[in-house]
Amino acid sequence: MPVLNSSGLDLDTAWDLHPQVSVRPEPFGALLYHFGTRKLSFLKDRTLLAVVQSLGTAPTVRAACESAGVGDADLPRYQQALGTLARSSMVVERSQ
């Protein structure tokens, strides 16, 4: 069961892009398409794109955010956005 709370993802867990999701970078951010659910998501922030792209190699969501340059003041906003992506199955919790 994914670790989600009212604020979004648990920042100290490991997540990854769902294997059936394709990412297409765009000038405004990116398009994410889930081939399994046929859902399309828009990332309107290139920093969020950097976070999503680094989830697979980062040990935690917090580390992915830090590597993308997300500061402490902006962390809740990115946590919430990632929670939305998790609820739509664009990102999934990584098994340890």
CSV table of N, CA and C in Angstrom, one decimal:
chain,number,residue,atom,x,y,z
A,1,MET,N,0.8,-1.2,0.0
A,1,MET,CA,0.0,0.0,0.0
A,1,MET,C,0.9,1.2,0.0
A,2,PRO,N,0.7,2.2,-0.9
A,2,PRO,CA,1.5,3.4,-1.0
A,2,PRO,C,1.4,4.2,0.3
A,3,VAL,N,2.6,4.8,0.6
A,3,VAL,CA,2.6,5.7,1.8
A,3,VAL,C,2.2,7.1,1.4
A,4,LEU,N,0.9,7.4,1.5
A,4,LEU,CA,0.4,8.7,1.2
A,4,LEU,C,-0.2,9.2,2.4
A,5,ASN,N,-0.2,10.5,2.6
A,5,ASN,CA,-0.9,11.2,3.7
A,5,ASN,C,-1.6,12.4,3.1
A,6,SER,N,-2.2,13.2,4.0
A,6,SER,CA,-2.9,14.4,3.5
A,6,SER,C,-2.0,15.4,2.8
A,7,SER,N,-0.7,15.3,3.1
A,7,SER,CA,0.3,16.3,2.5
A,7,SER,C,0.8,15.7,1.2
A,8,GLY,N,0.6,14.5,0.9
A,8,GLY,CA,1.2,13.9,-0.3
A,8,GLY,C,2.0,12.6,0.0
A,9,LEU,N,3.1,12.5,-0.6
A,9,LEU,CA,3.9,11.3,-0.4
A,9,LEU,C,4.7,11.5,0.9
A,10,ASP,N,5.1,10.3,1.5
A,10,ASP,CA,6.0,10.3,2.6
A,10,ASP,C,7.4,10.6,1.9
A,11,LEU,N,8.0,11.7,2.3
A,11,LEU,CA,9.2,12.2,1.7
A,11,LEU,C,10.4,11.2,2.0
A,12,ASP,N,10.3,10.4,3.0
A,12,ASP,CA,11.4,9.5,3.3
A,12,ASP,C,11.2,8.1,2.8
A,13,THR,N,10.4,7.9,1.8
A,13,THR,CA,10.3,6.6,1.1
A,13,THR,C,10.8,6.7,-0.3
A,14,ALA,N,11.0,5.6,-0.9
A,14,ALA,CA,11.6,5.5,-2.3
A,14,ALA,C,10.4,5.3,-3.2
A,15,TRP,N,10.4,6.1,-4.3
A,15,TRP,CA,9.4,6.0,-5.3
A,15,TRP,C,10.1,6.0,-6.7
A,16,ASP,N,9.3,5.6,-7.7
A,16,ASP,CA,9.9,5.6,-9.1
A,16,ASP,C,8.7,5.9,-10.1
A,17,LEU,N,9.1,6.2,-11.3
A,17,LEU,CA,8.1,6.3,-12.3
A,17,LEU,C,7.5,4.9,-12.6
A,18,HIS,N,6.2,4.8,-12.8
A,18,HIS,CA,5.6,3.6,-13.1
A,18,HIS,C,6.2,3.0,-14.4
A,19,PRO,N,6.5,1.7,-14.5
A,19,PRO,CA,7.2,1.2,-15.7
A,19,PRO,C,6.4,1.4,-17.0
A,20,GLN,N,5.1,1.6,-16.9
A,20,GLN,CA,4.2,1.8,-18.1
A,20,GLN,C,4.0,3.3,-18.4
A,21,VAL,N,4.8,4.2,-17.8
A,21,VAL,CA,4.6,5.6,-18.0
A,21,VAL,C,5.8,6.1,-18.9
A,22,SER,N,5.4,6.9,-19.9
A,22,SER,CA,6.3,7.5,-20.8
A,22,SER,C,6.3,9.0,-20.5
A,23,VAL,N,7.5,9.6,-20.5
A,23,VAL,CA,7.7,11.0,-20.2
A,23,VAL,C,8.2,11.7,-21.5
A,24,ARG,N,7.5,12.7,-21.9
A,24,ARG,CA,7.9,13.6,-23.0
A,24,ARG,C,8.1,15.0,-22.5
A,25,PRO,N,9.4,15.3,-22.4
A,25,PRO,CA,9.7,16.7,-22.0
A,25,PRO,C,9.2,17.7,-23.0
A,26,GLU,N,8.7,18.8,-22.5
A,26,GLU,CA,8.2,19.9,-23.3
A,26,GLU,C,8.7,21.2,-22.7
A,27,PRO,N,8.6,22.3,-23.5
A,27,PRO,CA,9.1,23.6,-23.0
A,27,PRO,C,8.5,24.0,-21.7
A,28,PHE,N,7.2,23.7,-21.5
A,28,PHE,CA,6.5,24.1,-20.3
A,28,PHE,C,6.7,23.1,-19.1
A,29,GLY,N,7.3,22.0,-19.4
A,29,GLY,CA,7.5,20.9,-18.3
A,29,GLY,C,7.5,19.6,-19.0
A,30,ALA,N,6.4,18.8,-18.9
A,30,ALA,CA,6.4,17.5,-19.6
A,30,ALA,C,5.0,17.0,-19.7
A,31,LEU,N,4.8,16.0,-20.5
A,31,LEU,CA,3.6,15.2,-20.6
A,31,LEU,C,4.0,13.8,-20.1
A,32,LEU,N,3.1,13.2,-19.3
A,32,LEU,CA,3.3,11.9,-18.8
A,32,LEU,C,2.1,11.1,-19.3
A,33,TYR,N,2.4,9.9,-20.0
A,33,TYR,CA,1.3,9.1,-20.5
A,33,TYR,C,1.5,7.7,-19.9
A,34,HIS,N,0.4,7.2,-19.3
A,34,HIS,CA,0.4,5.9,-18.7
A,34,HIS,C,-0.3,4.9,-19.7
A,35,PHE,N,0.5,4.0,-20.2
A,35,PHE,CA,0.0,3.1,-21.3
A,35,PHE,C,-1.0,2.1,-20.7
A,36,GLY,N,-1.0,1.8,-19.4
A,36,GLY,CA,-1.9,0.9,-18.8
A,36,GLY,C,-3.2,1.5,-18.5
A,37,THR,N,-3.3,2.7,-18.0
A,37,THR,CA,-4.5,3.3,-17.6
A,37,THR,C,-5.0,4.3,-18.7
A,38,ARG,N,-4.1,4.6,-19.6
A,38,ARG,CA,-4.4,5.6,-20.7
A,38,ARG,C,-4.6,7.0,-20.2
A,39,LYS,N,-4.1,7.3,-19.0
A,39,LYS,CA,-4.2,8.6,-18.4
A,39,LYS,C,-3.0,9.5,-18.9
A,40,LEU,N,-3.3,10.8,-19.1
A,40,LEU,CA,-2.3,11.7,-19.5
A,40,LEU,C,-2.2,12.8,-18.3
A,41,SER,N,-1.0,13.1,-17.9
A,41,SER,CA,-0.8,14.1,-16.9
A,41,SER,C,0.2,15.2,-17.5
A,42,PHE,N,0.0,16.4,-17.1
A,42,PHE,CA,0.8,17.5,-17.5
A,42,PHE,C,1.7,18.0,-16.3
A,43,LEU,N,2.9,18.1,-16.5
A,43,LEU,CA,3.8,18.7,-15.5
A,43,LEU,C,4.1,20.1,-16.0
A,44,LYS,N,3.7,21.1,-15.3
A,44,LYS,CA,3.8,22.4,-15.7
A,44,LYS,C,5.0,23.1,-15.1
A,45,ASP,N,6.0,22.3,-14.6
A,45,ASP,CA,7.1,22.8,-13.9
A,45,ASP,C,8.3,21.9,-14.2
A,46,ARG,N,9.3,22.5,-14.8
A,46,ARG,CA,10.5,21.8,-15.2
A,46,ARG,C,11.3,21.2,-14.0
A,47,THR,N,11.1,21.9,-12.8
A,47,THR,CA,11.7,21.3,-11.6
A,47,THR,C,11.0,20.0,-11.2
A,48,LEU,N,9.7,20.0,-11.3
A,48,LEU,CA,9.0,18.8,-11.0
A,48,LEU,C,9.4,17.7,-11.9
A,49,LEU,N,9.6,18.0,-13.2
A,49,LEU,CA,10.1,17.0,-14.1
A,49,LEU,C,11.4,16.5,-13.7
A,50,ALA,N,12.3,17.3,-13.2
A,50,ALA,CA,13.6,16.9,-12.7
A,50,ALA,C,13.5,15.9,-11.5
A,51,VAL,N,12.5,16.3,-10.6
A,51,VAL,CA,12.3,15.4,-9.5
A,51,VAL,C,11.8,14.0,-9.9
A,52,VAL,N,10.8,14.0,-10.8
A,52,VAL,CA,10.2,12.8,-11.3
A,52,VAL,C,11.3,11.9,-12.0
A,53,GLN,N,12.1,12.6,-12.8
A,53,GLN,CA,13.2,11.8,-13.5
A,53,GLN,C,14.2,11.3,-12.6
A,54,SER,N,14.4,11.9,-11.4
A,54,SER,CA,15.5,11.4,-10.5
A,54,SER,C,14.9,10.4,-9.4
A,55,LEU,N,13.6,10.2,-9.4
A,55,LEU,CA,13.1,9.3,-8.4
A,55,LEU,C,13.7,7.9,-8.4
A,56,GLY,N,13.9,7.4,-9.6
A,56,GLY,CA,14.4,6.0,-9.7
A,56,GLY,C,15.8,5.8,-9.2
A,57,THR,N,16.6,6.8,-9.1
A,57,THR,CA,18.0,6.7,-8.6
A,57,THR,C,18.2,7.3,-7.2
A,58,ALA,N,17.2,8.0,-6.8
A,58,ALA,CA,17.3,8.7,-5.4
A,58,ALA,C,16.9,7.7,-4.4
A,59,PRO,N,17.5,7.7,-3.2
A,59,PRO,CA,17.1,6.8,-2.1
A,59,PRO,C,15.7,7.1,-1.5
A,60,THR,N,15.3,8.4,-1.6
A,60,THR,CA,14.0,8.8,-1.1
A,60,THR,C,13.5,10.0,-2.0
A,61,VAL,N,12.2,10.3,-1.7
A,61,VAL,CA,11.6,11.4,-2.4
A,61,VAL,C,12.3,12.7,-2.0
A,62,ARG,N,12.6,12.8,-0.7
A,62,ARG,CA,13.3,14.0,-0.2
A,62,ARG,C,14.7,14.2,-1.0
A,63,ALA,N,15.4,13.1,-1.2
A,63,ALA,CA,16.7,13.2,-1.9
A,63,ALA,C,16.5,13.6,-3.3
A,64,ALA,N,15.4,13.1,-4.0
A,64,ALA,CA,15.1,13.5,-5.4
A,64,ALA,C,14.8,14.9,-5.4
A,65,CYS,N,14.1,15.4,-4.5
A,65,CYS,CA,13.7,16.9,-4.5
A,65,CYS,C,15.0,17.7,-4.2
A,66,GLU,N,15.8,17.3,-3.3
A,66,GLU,CA,17.1,18.0,-3.0
A,66,GLU,C,18.0,18.1,-4.3
A,67,SER,N,18.1,16.9,-5.0
A,67,SER,CA,18.9,16.9,-6.2
A,67,SER,C,18.4,17.8,-7.3
A,68,ALA,N,17.1,18.0,-7.3
A,68,ALA,CA,16.5,18.9,-8.3
A,68,ALA,C,16.5,20.3,-7.9
A,69,GLY,N,17.0,20.6,-6.7
A,69,GLY,CA,17.1,22.0,-6.2
A,69,GLY,C,15.9,22.5,-5.5
A,70,VAL,N,15.0,21.7,-5.1
A,70,VAL,CA,13.8,22.1,-4.4
A,70,VAL,C,14.2,22.5,-2.9
A,71,GLY,N,13.9,23.7,-2.5
A,71,GLY,CA,14.3,24.2,-1.2
A,71,GLY,C,13.2,23.8,-0.2
A,72,ASP,N,13.6,23.9,1.1
A,72,ASP,CA,12.7,23.5,2.2
A,72,ASP,C,11.3,24.2,2.1
A,73,ALA,N,11.3,25.5,1.7
A,73,ALA,CA,10.1,26.2,1.6
A,73,ALA,C,9.1,25.7,0.6
A,74,ASP,N,9.7,25.2,-0.5
A,74,ASP,CA,8.9,24.7,-1.6
A,74,ASP,C,8.6,23.2,-1.5
A,75,LEU,N,9.2,22.5,-0.6
A,75,LEU,CA,9.0,21.0,-0.4
A,75,LEU,C,7.5,20.6,-0.3
A,76,PRO,N,6.7,21.3,0.5
A,76,PRO,CA,5.3,20.8,0.6
A,76,PRO,C,4.5,20.9,-0.7
A,77,ARG,N,4.8,21.8,-1.6
A,77,ARG,CA,4.2,21.9,-2.9
A,77,ARG,C,4.5,20.8,-3.8
A,78,TYR,N,5.8,20.4,-3.8
A,78,TYR,CA,6.3,19.2,-4.6
A,78,TYR,C,5.8,17.9,-4.0
A,79,GLN,N,5.7,17.9,-2.7
A,79,GLN,CA,5.2,16.7,-2.0
A,79,GLN,C,3.7,16.4,-2.4
A,80,GLN,N,3.0,17.5,-2.5
A,80,GLN,CA,1.5,17.4,-2.9
A,80,GLN,C,1.4,17.0,-4.3
A,81,ALA,N,2.2,17.6,-5.2
A,81,ALA,CA,2.2,17.3,-6.6
A,81,ALA,C,2.6,15.8,-6.8
A,82,LEU,N,3.5,15.3,-6.1
A,82,LEU,CA,3.9,13.9,-6.3
A,82,LEU,C,2.9,13.0,-5.7
A,83,GLY,N,2.2,13.4,-4.7
A,83,GLY,CA,1.0,12.7,-4.2
A,83,GLY,C,-0.1,12.5,-5.2
A,84,THR,N,-0.3,13.6,-6.0
A,84,THR,CA,-1.3,13.6,-7.0
A,84,THR,C,-0.9,12.6,-8.1
A,85,LEU,N,0.4,12.6,-8.5
A,85,LEU,CA,0.9,11.6,-9.5
A,85,LEU,C,0.8,10.2,-8.9
A,86,ALA,N,1.0,10.0,-7.7
A,86,ALA,CA,0.9,8.7,-7.1
A,86,ALA,C,-0.6,8.2,-7.1
A,87,ARG,N,-1.5,9.0,-6.8
A,87,ARG,CA,-2.9,8.6,-6.8
A,87,ARG,C,-3.4,8.3,-8.3
A,88,SER,N,-2.7,8.8,-9.3
A,88,SER,CA,-3.1,8.5,-10.7
A,88,SER,C,-2.1,7.4,-11.2
A,89,SER,N,-1.3,6.8,-10.4
A,89,SER,CA,-0.4,5.7,-10.7
A,89,SER,C,0.7,6.1,-11.7
A,90,MET,N,1.0,7.3,-11.8
A,90,MET,CA,2.1,7.8,-12.6
A,90,MET,C,3.5,7.4,-11.9
A,91,VAL,N,3.5,7.5,-10.6
A,91,VAL,CA,4.6,7.1,-9.8
A,91,VAL,C,4.2,6.0,-8.8
A,92,VAL,N,5.1,5.1,-8.5
A,92,VAL,CA,4.8,4.0,-7.6
A,92,VAL,C,5.9,3.9,-6.6
A,93,GLU,N,5.4,3.4,-5.4
A,93,GLU,CA,6.4,3.2,-4.3
A,93,GLU,C,7.3,2.1,-4.8
A,94,ARG,N,8.6,2.3,-4.5
A,94,ARG,CA,9.6,1.3,-4.9
A,94,ARG,C,9.8,0.3,-3.8
A,95,SER,N,9.8,-1.0,-4.2
A,95,SER,CA,9.9,-2.0,-3.2
A,95,SER,C,11.4,-2.1,-2.7
A,96,GLN,N,11.6,-2.3,-1.5
A,96,GLN,CA,13.0,-2.3,-0.9
A,96,GLN,C,13.7,-3.6,-1.2
